[in-house]
Short mmCIF file of N, CA and C in Angstrom, two decimals:
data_model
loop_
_atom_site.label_atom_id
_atom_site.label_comp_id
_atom_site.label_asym_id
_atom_site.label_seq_id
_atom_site.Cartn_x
_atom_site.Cartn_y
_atom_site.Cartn_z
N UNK K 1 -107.17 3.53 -26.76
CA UNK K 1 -105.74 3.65 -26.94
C UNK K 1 -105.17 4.80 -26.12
N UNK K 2 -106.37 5.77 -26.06
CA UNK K 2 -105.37 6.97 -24.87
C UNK K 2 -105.16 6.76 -23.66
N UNK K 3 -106.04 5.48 -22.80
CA UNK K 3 -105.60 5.17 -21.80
C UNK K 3 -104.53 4.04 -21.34
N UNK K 4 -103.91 4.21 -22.71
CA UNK K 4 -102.73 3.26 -22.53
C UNK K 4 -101.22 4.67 -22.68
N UNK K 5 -101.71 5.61 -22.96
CA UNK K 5 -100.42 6.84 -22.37
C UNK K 5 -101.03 7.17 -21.51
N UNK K 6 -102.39 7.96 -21.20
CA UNK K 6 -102.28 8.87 -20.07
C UNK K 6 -102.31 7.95 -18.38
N UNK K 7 -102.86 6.97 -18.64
CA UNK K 7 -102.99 5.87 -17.01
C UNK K 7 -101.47 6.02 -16.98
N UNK K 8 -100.75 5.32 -17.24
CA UNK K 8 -99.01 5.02 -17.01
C UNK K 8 -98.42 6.63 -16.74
N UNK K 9 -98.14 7.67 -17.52
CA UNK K 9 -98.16 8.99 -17.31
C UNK K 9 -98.89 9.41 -15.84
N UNK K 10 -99.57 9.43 -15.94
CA UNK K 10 -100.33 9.85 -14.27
C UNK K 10 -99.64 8.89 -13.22
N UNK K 11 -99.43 8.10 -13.59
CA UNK K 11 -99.19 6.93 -12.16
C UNK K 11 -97.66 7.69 -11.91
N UNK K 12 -97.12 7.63 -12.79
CA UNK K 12 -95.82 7.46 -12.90
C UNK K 12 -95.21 9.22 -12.50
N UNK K 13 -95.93 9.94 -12.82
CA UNK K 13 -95.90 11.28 -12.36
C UNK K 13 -96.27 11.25 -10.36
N UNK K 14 -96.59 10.59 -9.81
CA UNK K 14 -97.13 10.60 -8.24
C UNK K 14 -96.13 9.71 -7.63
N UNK K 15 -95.11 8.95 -8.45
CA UNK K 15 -94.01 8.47 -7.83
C UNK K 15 -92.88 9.52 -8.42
N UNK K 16 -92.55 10.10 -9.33
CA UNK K 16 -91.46 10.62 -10.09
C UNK K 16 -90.99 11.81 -9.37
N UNK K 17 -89.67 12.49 -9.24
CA UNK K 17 -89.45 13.20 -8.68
C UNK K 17 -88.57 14.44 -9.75
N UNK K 18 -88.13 13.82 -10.64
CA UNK K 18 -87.88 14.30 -11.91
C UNK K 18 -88.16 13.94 -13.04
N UNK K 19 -87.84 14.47 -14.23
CA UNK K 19 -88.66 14.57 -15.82
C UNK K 19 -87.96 13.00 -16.29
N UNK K 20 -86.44 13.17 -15.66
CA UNK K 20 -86.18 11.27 -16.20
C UNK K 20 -86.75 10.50 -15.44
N UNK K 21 -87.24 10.42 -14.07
CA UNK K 21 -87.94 9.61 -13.55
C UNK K 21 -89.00 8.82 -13.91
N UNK K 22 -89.72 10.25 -14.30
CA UNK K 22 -91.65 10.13 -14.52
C UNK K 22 -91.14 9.74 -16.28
N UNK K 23 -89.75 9.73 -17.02
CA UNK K 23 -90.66 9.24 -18.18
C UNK K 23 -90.31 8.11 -18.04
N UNK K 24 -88.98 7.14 -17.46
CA UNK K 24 -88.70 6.24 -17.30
C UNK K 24 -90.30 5.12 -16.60
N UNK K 25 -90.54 6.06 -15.41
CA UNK K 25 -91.55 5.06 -14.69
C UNK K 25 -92.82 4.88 -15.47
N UNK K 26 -92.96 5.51 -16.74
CA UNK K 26 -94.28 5.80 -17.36
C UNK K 26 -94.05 4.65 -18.33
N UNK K 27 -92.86 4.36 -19.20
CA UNK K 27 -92.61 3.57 -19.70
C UNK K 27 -92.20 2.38 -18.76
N UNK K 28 -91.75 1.86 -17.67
CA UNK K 28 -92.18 0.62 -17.05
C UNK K 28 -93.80 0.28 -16.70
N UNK K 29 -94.09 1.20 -16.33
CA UNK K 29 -95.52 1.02 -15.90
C UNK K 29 -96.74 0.40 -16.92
N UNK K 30 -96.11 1.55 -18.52
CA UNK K 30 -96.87 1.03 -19.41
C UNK K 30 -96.50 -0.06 -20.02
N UNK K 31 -95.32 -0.83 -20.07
CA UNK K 31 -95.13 -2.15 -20.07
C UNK K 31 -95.15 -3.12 -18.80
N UNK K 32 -95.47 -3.00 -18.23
CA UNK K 32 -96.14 -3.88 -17.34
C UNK K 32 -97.48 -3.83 -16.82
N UNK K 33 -98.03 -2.44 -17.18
CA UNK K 33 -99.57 -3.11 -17.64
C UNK K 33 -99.70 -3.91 -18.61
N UNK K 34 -99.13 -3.25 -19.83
CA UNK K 34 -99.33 -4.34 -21.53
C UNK K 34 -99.36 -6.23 -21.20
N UNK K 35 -98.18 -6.52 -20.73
CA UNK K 35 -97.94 -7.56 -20.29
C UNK K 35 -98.89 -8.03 -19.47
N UNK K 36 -98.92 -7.63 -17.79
CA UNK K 36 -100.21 -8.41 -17.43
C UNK K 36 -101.14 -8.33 -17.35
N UNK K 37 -101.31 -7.26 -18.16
CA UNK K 37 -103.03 -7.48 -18.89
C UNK K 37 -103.44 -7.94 -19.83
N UNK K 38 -102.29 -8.80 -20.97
CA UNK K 38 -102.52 -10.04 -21.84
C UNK K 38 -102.32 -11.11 -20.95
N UNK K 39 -102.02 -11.43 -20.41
CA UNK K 39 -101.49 -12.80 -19.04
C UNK K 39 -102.56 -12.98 -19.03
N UNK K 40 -103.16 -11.81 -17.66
CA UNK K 40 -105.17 -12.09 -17.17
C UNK K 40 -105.73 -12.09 -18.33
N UNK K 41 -105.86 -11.66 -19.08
CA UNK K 41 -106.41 -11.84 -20.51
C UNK K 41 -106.70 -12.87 -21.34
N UNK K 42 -106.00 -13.72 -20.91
CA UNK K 42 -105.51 -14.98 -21.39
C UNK K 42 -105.97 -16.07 -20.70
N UNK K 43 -105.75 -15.68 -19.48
CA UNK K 43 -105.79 -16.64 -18.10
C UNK K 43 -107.28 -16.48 -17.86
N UNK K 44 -108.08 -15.28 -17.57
CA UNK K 44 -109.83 -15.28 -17.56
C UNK K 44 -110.47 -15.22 -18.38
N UNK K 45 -109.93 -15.30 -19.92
CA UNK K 45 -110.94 -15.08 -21.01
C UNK K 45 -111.43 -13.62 -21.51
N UNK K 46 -111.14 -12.72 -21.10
CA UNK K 46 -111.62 -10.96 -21.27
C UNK K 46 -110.91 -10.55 -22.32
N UNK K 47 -111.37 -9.56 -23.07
CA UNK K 47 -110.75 -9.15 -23.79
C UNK K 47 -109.28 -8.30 -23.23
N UNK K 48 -108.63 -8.17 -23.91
CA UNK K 48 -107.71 -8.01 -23.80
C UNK K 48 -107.12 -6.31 -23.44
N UNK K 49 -107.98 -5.63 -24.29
CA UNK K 49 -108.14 -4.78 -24.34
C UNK K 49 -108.40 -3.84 -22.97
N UNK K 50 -109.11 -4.34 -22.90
CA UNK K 50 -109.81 -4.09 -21.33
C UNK K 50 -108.73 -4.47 -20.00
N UNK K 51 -108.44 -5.68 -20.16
CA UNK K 51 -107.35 -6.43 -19.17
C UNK K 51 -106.18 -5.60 -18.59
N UNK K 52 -106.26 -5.01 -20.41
CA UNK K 52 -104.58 -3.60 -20.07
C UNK K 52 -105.11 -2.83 -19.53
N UNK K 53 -106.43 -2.02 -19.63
CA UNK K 53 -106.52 -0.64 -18.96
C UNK K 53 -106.49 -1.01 -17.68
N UNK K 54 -107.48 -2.43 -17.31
CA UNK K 54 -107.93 -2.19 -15.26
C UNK K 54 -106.39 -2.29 -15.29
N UNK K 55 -105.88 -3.19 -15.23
CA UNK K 55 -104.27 -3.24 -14.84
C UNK K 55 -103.55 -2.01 -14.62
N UNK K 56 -104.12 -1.28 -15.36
CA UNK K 56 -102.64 0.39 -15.56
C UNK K 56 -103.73 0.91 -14.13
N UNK K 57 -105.15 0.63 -14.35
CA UNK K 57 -105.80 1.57 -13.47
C UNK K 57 -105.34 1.21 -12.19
N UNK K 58 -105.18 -0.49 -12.03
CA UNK K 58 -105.12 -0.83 -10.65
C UNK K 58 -103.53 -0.17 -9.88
N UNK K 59 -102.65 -0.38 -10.87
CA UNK K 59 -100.82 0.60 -11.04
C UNK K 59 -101.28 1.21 -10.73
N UNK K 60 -102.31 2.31 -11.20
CA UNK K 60 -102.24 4.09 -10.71
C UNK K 60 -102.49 3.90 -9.24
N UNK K 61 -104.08 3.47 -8.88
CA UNK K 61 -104.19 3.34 -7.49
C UNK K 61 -103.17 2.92 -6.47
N UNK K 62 -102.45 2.21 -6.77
CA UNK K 62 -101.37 1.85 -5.84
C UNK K 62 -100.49 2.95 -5.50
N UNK K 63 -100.15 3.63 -7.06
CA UNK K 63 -99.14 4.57 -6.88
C UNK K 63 -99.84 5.75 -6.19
N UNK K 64 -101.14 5.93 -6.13
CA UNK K 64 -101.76 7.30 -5.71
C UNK K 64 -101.61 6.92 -4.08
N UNK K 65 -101.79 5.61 -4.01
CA UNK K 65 -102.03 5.45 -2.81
C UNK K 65 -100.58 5.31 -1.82
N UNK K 66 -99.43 5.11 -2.44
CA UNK K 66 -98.40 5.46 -2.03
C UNK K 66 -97.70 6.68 -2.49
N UNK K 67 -98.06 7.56 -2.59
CA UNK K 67 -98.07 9.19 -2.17
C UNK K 67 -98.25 9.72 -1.33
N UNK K 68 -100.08 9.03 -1.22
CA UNK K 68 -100.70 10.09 0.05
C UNK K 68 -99.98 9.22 1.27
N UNK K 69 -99.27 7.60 1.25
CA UNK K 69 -98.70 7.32 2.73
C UNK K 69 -97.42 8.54 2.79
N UNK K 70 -96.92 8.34 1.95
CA UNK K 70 -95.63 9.62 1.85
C UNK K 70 -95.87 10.50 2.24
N UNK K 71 -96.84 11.11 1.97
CA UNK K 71 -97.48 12.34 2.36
C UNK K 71 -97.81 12.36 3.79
N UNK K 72 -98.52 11.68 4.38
CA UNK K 72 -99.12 11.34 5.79
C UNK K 72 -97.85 10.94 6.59
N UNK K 73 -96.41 10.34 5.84
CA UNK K 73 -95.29 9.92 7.36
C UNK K 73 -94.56 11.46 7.08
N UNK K 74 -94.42 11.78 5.87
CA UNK K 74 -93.62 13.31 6.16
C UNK K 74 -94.34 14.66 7.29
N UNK K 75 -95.97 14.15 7.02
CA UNK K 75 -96.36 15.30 8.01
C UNK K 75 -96.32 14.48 9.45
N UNK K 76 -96.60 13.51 9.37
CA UNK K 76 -96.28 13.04 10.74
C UNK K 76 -94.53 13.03 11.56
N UNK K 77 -93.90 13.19 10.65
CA UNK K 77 -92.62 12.97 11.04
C UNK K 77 -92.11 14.68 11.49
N UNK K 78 -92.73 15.47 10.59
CA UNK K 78 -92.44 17.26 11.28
C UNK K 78 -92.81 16.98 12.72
N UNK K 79 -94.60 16.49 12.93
CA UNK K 79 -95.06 17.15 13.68
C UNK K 79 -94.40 16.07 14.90
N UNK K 80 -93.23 14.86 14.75
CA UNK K 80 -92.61 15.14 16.38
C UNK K 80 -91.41 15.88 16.30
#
């Protein structure tokens, strides 16, 4: 059950730029893991349980991973 606040919280903190942002995006995030991780859940047979966390995990990775591009065009964009 704790990785159904802290996954959404973390993700949602690496896109957020303020405190309404990151709680807003923490609460989309954690409802839209909930959701399609009963869908696949449903749809492959897995528990369900499980379905929600990879889901929030797979959200975080995306969001981590669109940071560090953020990160990589802002330093690229100083250095012309």
């Amino acid at each position: 059950m704790g990785a159904l606040v802290i996954i959404p919280a973390s993700a949602a903190k690496n896109i957020g730029g303020s405190l309404k942002t990151y709680s807003y995006g923490a609460g989309i995030i954690g409802g839209l893991s909930s959701v399609s991780g009963v869908f696949i859940s449903g749809l492959f047979g897995i528990p369900s349980g499980a379905a929600v966390v990879l889901t929030a995990v797979f959200i975080f990775i995306l969001m981590l991973s669109y940071k560090k591009l953020k990160q990589v065009a802002a330093q690229n964009k100083r250095a012309l």
